[in-house]
PDB file of C-alpha atoms in Angstrom:
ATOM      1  CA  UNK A   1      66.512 153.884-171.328  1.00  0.00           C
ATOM      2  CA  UNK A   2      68.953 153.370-174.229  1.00  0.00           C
ATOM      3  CA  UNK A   3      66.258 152.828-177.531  1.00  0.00           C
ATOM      4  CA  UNK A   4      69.149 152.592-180.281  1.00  0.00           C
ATOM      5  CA  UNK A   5      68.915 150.157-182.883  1.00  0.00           C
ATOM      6  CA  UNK A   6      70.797 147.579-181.251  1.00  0.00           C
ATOM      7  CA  UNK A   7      68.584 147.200-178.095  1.00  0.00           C
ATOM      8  CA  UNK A   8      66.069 145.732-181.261  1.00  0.00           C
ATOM      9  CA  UNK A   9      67.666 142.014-181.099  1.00  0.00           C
ATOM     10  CA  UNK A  10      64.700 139.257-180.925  1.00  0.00           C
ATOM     11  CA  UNK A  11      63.952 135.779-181.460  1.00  0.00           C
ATOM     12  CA  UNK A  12      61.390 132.930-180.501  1.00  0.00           C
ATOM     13  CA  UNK A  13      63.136 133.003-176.808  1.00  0.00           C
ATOM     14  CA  UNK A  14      63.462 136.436-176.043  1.00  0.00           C
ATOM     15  CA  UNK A  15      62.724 140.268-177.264  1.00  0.00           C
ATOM     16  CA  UNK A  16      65.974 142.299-175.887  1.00  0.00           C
ATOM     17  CA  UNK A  17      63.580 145.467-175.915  1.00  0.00           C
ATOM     18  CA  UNK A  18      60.439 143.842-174.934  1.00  0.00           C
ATOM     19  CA  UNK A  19      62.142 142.726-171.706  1.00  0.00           C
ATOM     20  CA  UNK A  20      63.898 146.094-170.614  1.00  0.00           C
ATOM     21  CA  UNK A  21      60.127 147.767-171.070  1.00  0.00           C
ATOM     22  CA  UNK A  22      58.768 145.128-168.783  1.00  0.00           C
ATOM     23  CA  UNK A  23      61.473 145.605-166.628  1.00  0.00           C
ATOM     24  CA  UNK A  24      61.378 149.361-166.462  1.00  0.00           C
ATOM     25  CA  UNK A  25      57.353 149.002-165.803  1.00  0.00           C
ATOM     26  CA  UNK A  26      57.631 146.731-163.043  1.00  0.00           C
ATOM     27  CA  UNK A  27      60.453 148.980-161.233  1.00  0.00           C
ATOM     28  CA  UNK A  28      58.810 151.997-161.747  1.00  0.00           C
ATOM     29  CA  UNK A  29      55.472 150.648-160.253  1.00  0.00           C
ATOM     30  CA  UNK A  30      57.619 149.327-157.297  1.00  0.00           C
ATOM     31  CA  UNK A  31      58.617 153.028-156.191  1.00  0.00           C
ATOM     32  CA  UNK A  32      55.318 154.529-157.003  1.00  0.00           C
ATOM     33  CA  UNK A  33      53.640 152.047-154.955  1.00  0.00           C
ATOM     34  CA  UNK A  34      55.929 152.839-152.016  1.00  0.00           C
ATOM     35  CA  UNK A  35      55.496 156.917-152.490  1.00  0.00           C
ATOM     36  CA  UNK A  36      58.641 157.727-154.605  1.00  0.00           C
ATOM     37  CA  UNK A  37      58.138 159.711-157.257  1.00  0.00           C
ATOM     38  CA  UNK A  38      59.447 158.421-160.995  1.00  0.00           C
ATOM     39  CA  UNK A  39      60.305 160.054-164.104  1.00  0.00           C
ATOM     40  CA  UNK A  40      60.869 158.190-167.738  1.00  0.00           C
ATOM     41  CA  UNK A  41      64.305 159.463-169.844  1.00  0.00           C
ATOM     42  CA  UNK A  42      64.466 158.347-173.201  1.00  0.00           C
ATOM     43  CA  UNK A  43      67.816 158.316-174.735  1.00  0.00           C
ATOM     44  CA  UNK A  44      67.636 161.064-177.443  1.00  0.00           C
ATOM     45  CA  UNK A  45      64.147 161.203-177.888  1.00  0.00           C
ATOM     46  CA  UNK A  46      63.226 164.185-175.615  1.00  0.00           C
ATOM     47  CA  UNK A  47      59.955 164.086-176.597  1.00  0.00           C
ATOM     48  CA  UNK A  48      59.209 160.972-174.572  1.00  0.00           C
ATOM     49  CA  UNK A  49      60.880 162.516-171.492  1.00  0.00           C
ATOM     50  CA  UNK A  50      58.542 162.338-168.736  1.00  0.00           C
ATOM     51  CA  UNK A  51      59.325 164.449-165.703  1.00  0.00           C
ATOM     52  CA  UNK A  52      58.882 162.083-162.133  1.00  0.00           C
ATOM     53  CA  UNK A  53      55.465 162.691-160.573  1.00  0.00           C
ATOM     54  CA  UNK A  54      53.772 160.040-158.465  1.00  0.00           C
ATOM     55  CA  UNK A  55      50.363 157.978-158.414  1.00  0.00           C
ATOM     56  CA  UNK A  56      48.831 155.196-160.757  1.00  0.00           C
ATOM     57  CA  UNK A  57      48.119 157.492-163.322  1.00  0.00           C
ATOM     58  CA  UNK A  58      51.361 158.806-163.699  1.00  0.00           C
ATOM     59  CA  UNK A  59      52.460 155.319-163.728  1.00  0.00           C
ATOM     60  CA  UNK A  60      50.161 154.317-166.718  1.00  0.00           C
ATOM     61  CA  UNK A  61      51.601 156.759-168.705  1.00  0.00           C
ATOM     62  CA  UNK A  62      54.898 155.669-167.964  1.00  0.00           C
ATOM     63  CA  UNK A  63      53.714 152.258-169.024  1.00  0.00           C
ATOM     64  CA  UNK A  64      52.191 153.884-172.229  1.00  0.00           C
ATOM     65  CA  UNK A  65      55.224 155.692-173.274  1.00  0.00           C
ATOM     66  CA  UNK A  66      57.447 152.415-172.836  1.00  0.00           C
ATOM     67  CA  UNK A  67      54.741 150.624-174.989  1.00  0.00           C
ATOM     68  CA  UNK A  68      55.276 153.351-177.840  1.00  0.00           C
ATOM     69  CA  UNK A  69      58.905 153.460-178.062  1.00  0.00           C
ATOM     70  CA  UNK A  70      60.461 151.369-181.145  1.00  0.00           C
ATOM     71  CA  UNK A  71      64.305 151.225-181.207  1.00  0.00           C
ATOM     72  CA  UNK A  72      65.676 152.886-183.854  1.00  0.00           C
ATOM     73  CA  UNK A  73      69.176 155.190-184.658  1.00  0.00           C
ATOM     74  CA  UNK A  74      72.313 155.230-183.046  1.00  0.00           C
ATOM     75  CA  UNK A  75      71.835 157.427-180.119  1.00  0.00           C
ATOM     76  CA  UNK A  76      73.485 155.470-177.678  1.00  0.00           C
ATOM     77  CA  UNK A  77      74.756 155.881-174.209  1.00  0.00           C
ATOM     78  CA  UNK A  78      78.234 157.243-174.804  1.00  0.00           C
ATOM     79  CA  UNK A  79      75.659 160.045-176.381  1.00  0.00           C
ATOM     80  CA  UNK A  80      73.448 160.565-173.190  1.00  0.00           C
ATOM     81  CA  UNK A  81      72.771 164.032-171.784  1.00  0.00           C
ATOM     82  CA  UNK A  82      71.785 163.488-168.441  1.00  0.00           C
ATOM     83  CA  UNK A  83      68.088 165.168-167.930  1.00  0.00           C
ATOM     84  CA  UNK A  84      67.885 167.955-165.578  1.00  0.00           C
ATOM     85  CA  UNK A  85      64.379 167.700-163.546  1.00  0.00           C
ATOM     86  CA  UNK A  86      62.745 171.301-163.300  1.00  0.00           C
ATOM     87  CA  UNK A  87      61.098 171.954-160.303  1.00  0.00           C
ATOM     88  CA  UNK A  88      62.846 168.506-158.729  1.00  0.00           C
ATOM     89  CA  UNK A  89      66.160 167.979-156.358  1.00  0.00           C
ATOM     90  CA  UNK A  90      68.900 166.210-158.416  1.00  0.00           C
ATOM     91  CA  UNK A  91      68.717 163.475-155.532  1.00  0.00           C
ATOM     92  CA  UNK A  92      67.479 159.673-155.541  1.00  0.00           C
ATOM     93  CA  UNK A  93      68.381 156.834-157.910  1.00  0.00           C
ATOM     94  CA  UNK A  94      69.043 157.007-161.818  1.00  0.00           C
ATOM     95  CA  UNK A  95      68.008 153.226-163.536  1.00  0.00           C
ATOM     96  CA  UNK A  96      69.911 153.430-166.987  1.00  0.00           C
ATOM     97  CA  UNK A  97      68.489 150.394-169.119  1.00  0.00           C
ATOM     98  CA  UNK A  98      71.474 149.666-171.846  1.00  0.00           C
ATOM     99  CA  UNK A  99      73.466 147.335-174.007  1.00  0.00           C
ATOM    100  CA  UNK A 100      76.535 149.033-173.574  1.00  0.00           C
ATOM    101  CA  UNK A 101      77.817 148.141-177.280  1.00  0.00           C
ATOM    102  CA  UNK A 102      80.770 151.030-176.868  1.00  0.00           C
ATOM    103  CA  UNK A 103      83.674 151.868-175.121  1.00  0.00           C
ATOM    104  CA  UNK A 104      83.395 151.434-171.115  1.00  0.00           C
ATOM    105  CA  UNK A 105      85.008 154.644-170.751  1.00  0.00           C
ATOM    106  CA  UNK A 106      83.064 156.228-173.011  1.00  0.00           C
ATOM    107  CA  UNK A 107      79.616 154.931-171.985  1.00  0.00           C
ATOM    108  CA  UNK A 108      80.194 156.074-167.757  1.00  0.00           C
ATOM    109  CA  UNK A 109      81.142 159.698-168.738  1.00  0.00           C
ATOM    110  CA  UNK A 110      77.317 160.356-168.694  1.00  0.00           C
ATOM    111  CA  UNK A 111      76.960 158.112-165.614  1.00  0.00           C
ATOM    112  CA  UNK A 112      79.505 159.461-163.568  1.00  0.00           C
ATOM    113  CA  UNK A 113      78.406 162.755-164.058  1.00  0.00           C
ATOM    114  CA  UNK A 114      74.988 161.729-162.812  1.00  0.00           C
ATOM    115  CA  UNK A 115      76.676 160.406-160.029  1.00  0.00           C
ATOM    116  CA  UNK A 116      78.286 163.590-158.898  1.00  0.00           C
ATOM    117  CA  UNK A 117      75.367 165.040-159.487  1.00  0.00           C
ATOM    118  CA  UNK A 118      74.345 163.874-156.267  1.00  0.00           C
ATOM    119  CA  UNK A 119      72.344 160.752-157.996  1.00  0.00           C
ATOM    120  CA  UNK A 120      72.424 156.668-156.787  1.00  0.00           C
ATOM    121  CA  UNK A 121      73.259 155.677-160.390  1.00  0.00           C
ATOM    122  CA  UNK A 122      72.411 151.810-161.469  1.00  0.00           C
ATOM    123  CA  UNK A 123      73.045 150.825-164.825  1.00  0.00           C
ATOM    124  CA  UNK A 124      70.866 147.644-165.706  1.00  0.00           C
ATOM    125  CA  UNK A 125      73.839 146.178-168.481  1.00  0.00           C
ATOM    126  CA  UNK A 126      71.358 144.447-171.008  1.00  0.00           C
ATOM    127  CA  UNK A 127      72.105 142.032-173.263  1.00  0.00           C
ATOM    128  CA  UNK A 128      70.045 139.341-175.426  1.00  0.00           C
ATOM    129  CA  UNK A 129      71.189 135.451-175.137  1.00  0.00           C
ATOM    130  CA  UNK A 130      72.360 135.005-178.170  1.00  0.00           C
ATOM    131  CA  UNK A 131      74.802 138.585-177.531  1.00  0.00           C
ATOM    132  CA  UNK A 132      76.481 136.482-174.753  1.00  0.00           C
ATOM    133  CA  UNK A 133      76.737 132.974-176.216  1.00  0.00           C
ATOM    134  CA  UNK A 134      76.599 133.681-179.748  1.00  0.00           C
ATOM    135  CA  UNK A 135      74.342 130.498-179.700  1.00  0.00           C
ATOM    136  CA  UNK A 136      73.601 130.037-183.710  1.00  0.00           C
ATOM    137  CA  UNK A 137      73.651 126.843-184.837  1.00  0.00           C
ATOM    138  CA  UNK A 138      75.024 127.213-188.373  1.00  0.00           C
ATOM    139  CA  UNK A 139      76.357 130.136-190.791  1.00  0.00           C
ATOM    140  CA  UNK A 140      74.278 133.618-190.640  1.00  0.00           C
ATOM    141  CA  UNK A 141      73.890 136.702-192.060  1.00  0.00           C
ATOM    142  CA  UNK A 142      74.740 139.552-189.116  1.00  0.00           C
ATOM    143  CA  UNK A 143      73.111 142.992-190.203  1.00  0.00           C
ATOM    144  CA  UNK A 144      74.334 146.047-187.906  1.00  0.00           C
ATOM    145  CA  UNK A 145      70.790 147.725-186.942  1.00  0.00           C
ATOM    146  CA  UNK A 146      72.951 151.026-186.578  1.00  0.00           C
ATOM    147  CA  UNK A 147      75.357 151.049-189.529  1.00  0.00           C
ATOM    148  CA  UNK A 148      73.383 149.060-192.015  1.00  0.00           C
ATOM    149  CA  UNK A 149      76.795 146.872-192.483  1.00  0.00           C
ATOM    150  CA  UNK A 150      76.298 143.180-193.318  1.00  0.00           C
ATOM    151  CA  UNK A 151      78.615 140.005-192.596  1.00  0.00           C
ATOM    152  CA  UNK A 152      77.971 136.678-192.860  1.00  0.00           C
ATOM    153  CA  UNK A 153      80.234 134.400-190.479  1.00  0.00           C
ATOM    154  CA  UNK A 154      79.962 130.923-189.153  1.00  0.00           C
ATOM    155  CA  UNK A 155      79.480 130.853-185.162  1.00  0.00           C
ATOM    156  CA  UNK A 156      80.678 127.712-184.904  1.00  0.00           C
ATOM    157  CA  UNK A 157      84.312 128.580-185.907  1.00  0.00           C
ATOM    158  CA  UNK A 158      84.411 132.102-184.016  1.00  0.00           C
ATOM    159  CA  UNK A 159      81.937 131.085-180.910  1.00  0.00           C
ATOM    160  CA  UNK A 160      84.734 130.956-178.255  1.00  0.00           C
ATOM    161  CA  UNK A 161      86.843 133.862-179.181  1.00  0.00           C
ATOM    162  CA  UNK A 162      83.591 135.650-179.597  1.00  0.00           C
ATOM    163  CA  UNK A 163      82.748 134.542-175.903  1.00  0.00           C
ATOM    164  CA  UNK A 164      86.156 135.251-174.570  1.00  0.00           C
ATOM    165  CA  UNK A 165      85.882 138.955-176.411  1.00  0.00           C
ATOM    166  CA  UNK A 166      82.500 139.583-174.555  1.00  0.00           C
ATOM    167  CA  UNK A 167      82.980 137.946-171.230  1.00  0.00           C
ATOM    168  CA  UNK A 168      86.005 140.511-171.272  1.00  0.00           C
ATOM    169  CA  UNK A 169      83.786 143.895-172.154  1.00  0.00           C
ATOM    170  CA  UNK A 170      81.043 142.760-169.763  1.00  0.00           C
ATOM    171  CA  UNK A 171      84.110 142.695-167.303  1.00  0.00           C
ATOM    172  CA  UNK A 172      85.082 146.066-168.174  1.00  0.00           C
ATOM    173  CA  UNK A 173      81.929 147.488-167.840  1.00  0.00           C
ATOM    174  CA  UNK A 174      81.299 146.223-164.489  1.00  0.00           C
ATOM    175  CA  UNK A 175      85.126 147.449-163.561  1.00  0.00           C
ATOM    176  CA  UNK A 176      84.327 151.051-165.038  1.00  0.00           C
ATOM    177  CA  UNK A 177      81.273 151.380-163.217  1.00  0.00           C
ATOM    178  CA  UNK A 178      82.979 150.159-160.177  1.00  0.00           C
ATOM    179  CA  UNK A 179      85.628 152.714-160.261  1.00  0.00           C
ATOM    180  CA  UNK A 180      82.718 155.217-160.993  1.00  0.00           C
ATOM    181  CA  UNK A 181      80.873 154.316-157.846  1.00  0.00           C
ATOM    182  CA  UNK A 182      78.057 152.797-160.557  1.00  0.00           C
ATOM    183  CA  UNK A 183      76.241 150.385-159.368  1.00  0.00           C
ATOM    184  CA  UNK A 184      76.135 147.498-162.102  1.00  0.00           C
ATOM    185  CA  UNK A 185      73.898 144.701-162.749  1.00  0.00           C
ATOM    186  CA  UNK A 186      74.320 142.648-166.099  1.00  0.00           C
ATOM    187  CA  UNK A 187      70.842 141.630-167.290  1.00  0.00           C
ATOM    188  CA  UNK A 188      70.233 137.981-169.233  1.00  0.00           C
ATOM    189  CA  UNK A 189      66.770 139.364-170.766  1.00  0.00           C
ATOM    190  CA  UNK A 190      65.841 135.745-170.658  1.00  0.00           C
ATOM    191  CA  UNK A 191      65.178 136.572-167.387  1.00  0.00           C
ATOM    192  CA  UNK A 192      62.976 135.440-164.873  1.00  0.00           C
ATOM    193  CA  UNK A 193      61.426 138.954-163.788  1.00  0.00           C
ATOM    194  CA  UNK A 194      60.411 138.148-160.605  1.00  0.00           C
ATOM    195  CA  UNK A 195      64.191 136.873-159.560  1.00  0.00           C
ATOM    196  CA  UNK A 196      65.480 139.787-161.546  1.00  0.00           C
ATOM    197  CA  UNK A 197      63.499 142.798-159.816  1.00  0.00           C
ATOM    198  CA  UNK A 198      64.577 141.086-156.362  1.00  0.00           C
ATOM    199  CA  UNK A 199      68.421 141.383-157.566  1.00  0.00           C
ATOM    200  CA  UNK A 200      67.488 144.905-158.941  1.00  0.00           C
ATOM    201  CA  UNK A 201      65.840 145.854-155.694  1.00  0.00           C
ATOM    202  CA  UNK A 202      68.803 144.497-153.648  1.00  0.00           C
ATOM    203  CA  UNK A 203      71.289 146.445-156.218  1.00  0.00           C
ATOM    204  CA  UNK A 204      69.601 149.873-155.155  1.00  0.00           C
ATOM    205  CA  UNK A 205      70.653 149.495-151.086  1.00  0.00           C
ATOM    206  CA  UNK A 206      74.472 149.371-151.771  1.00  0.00           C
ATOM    207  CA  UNK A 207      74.551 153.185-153.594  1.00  0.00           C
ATOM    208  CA  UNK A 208      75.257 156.699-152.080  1.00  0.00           C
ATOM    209  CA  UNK A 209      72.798 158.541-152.885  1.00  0.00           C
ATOM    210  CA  UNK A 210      72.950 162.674-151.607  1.00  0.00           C
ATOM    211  CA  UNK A 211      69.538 162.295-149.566  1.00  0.00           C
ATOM    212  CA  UNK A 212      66.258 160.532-150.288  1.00  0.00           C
ATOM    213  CA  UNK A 213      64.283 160.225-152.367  1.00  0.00           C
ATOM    214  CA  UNK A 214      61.054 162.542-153.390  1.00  0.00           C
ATOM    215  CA  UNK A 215      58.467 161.385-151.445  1.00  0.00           C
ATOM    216  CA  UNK A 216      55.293 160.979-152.833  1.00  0.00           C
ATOM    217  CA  UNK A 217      52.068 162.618-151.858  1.00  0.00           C
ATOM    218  CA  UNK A 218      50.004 159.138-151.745  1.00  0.00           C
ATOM    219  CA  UNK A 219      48.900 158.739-154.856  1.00  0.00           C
ATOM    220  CA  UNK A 220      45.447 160.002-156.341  1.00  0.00           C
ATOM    221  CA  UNK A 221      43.455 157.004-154.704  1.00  0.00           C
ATOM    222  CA  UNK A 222      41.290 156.505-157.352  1.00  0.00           C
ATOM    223  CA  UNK A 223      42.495 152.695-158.557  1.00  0.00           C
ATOM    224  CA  UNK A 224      43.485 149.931-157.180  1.00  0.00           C
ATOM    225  CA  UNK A 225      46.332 147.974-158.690  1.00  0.00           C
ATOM    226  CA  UNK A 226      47.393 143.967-159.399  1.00  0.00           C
ATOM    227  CA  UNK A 227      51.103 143.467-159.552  1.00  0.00           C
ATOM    228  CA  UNK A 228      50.888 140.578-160.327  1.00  0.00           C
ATOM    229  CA  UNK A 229      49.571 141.728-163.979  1.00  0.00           C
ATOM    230  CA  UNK A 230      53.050 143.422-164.203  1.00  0.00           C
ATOM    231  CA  UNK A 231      54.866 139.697-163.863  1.00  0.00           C
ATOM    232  CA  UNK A 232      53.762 137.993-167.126  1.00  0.00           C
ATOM    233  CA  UNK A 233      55.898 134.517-166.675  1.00  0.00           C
ATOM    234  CA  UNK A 234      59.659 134.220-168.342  1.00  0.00           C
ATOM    235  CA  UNK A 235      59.276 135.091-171.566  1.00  0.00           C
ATOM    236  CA  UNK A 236      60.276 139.295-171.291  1.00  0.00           C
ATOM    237  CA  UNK A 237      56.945 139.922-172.615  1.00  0.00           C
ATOM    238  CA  UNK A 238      55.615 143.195-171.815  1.00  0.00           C
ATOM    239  CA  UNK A 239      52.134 144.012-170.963  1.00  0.00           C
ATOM    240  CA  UNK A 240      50.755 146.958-169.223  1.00  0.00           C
ATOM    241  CA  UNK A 241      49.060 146.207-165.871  1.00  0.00           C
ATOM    242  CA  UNK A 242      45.495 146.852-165.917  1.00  0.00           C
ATOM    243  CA  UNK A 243      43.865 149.512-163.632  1.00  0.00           C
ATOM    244  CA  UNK A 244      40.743 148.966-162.154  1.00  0.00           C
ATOM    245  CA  UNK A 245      37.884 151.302-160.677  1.00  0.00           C
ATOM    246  CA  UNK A 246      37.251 151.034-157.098  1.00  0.00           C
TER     247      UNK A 246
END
């Protein structure tokens, strides 16, 4: 997961971050609960790396890693060093969560190699409402979370070039991945979860992946588990899923 500055954009309808962790969460249980193992990456912050294992606990602190992660910096994905697993084939699917704020080219250097790597790679292209639409309804003040920079502009004036301008990168990001053989879904993180995980899930069967995936060992059977609790209506709110005792 990309946790630079920029993935830090929120308002009253949506929290860019917020929705990536629920996200994240609710794909991660989805494997676990159907014997893959998972692992967590966080994009320069090896310190939160979390190597896959399998069961509800090792999901929980998956969950409770997500939870503690604030974006901040500008480690971003044309920066990411693909994690190598000890003790764990290179094989199964990569999720990358990320804006994509640079360069096409620059950001699937990192994917690609994850690909060849033997690795289904699926990048999960985020981006806030207001990053698509620029929907302001009168002059702000625009602060770069990375650089510091300020500008203040009227959206009004610049709203359709702006749209035109990022219409055309989201195009060139799904292109590059294309010609990468990454799969690509762009993600509105005013999302609906339960429609997005579906679109997710369905995103996973179209990649070559070099073998299966780890198979899990069926879990520590000590819990059982609500998804439900995952699924917390539209609003990319995250909240980690309670675990109960048998």
């Amino acid at each position: 997961v990309d946790a630079s500055a920029s993935m830090q954009l929120a308002d009253f309808a949506s929290d860019k971050f917020d929705a990536v962790r629920l996200l994240l969460a609710c794909i991660a249980l989805v494997l676990i609960r159907q014997g893959d193992s998972v692992g967590l990456a966080v994009l320069g912050r090896p310190q939160s790396t979390i190597a896959p294992g399998v069961g509800l606990r090792h999901f929980a602190h998956i969950a409770d890693t997500l939870e503690a992660v604030n974006p901040d910096g500008d480690y971003g994905l044309d920066r990411f060093e693909p994690v190598p697993w000890r003790g764990h084939e290179r094989r199964g699917l990569a999720v990358v969560a990320s804006d994509v704020l640079v360069a096409p080219e620059k950001a699937m250097v990192p994917l690609t190699a994850l690909q060849r790597s033997g690795l289904g790679v699926l990048l999960l292209h985020t981006l806030h409402p207001r990053e698509l639409d620029l929907g302001f309804a009168a002059p702000a003040q625009f602060t770069c979370r990375e650089s510091g920079r300020q500008r203040t502009a009227d959206p009004r004036v610049m709203r359709d070039a702006y749209r035109s301008l990022m219409r055309n990168h989201c195009d060139a990001v799904a292109a590059a991945a294309a010609h990468g053989g990454v799969g690509h879904v762009l993600v509105d993180t005013s999302f609906d979860p339960r429609g997005l995980i579906r679109q997710v899930l369905r995103a996973t069967t179209h990649l070559h992946v070099r073998g299966a995936a780890a198979a899990a060992s069926g879990g520590d059977g000590e819990h059982t588990f609500d998804a439900q609790t995952a699924l917390v209506g539209d609003t990319g709110e995250f909240r980690k899923p309670q675990l109960e005792r048998r």
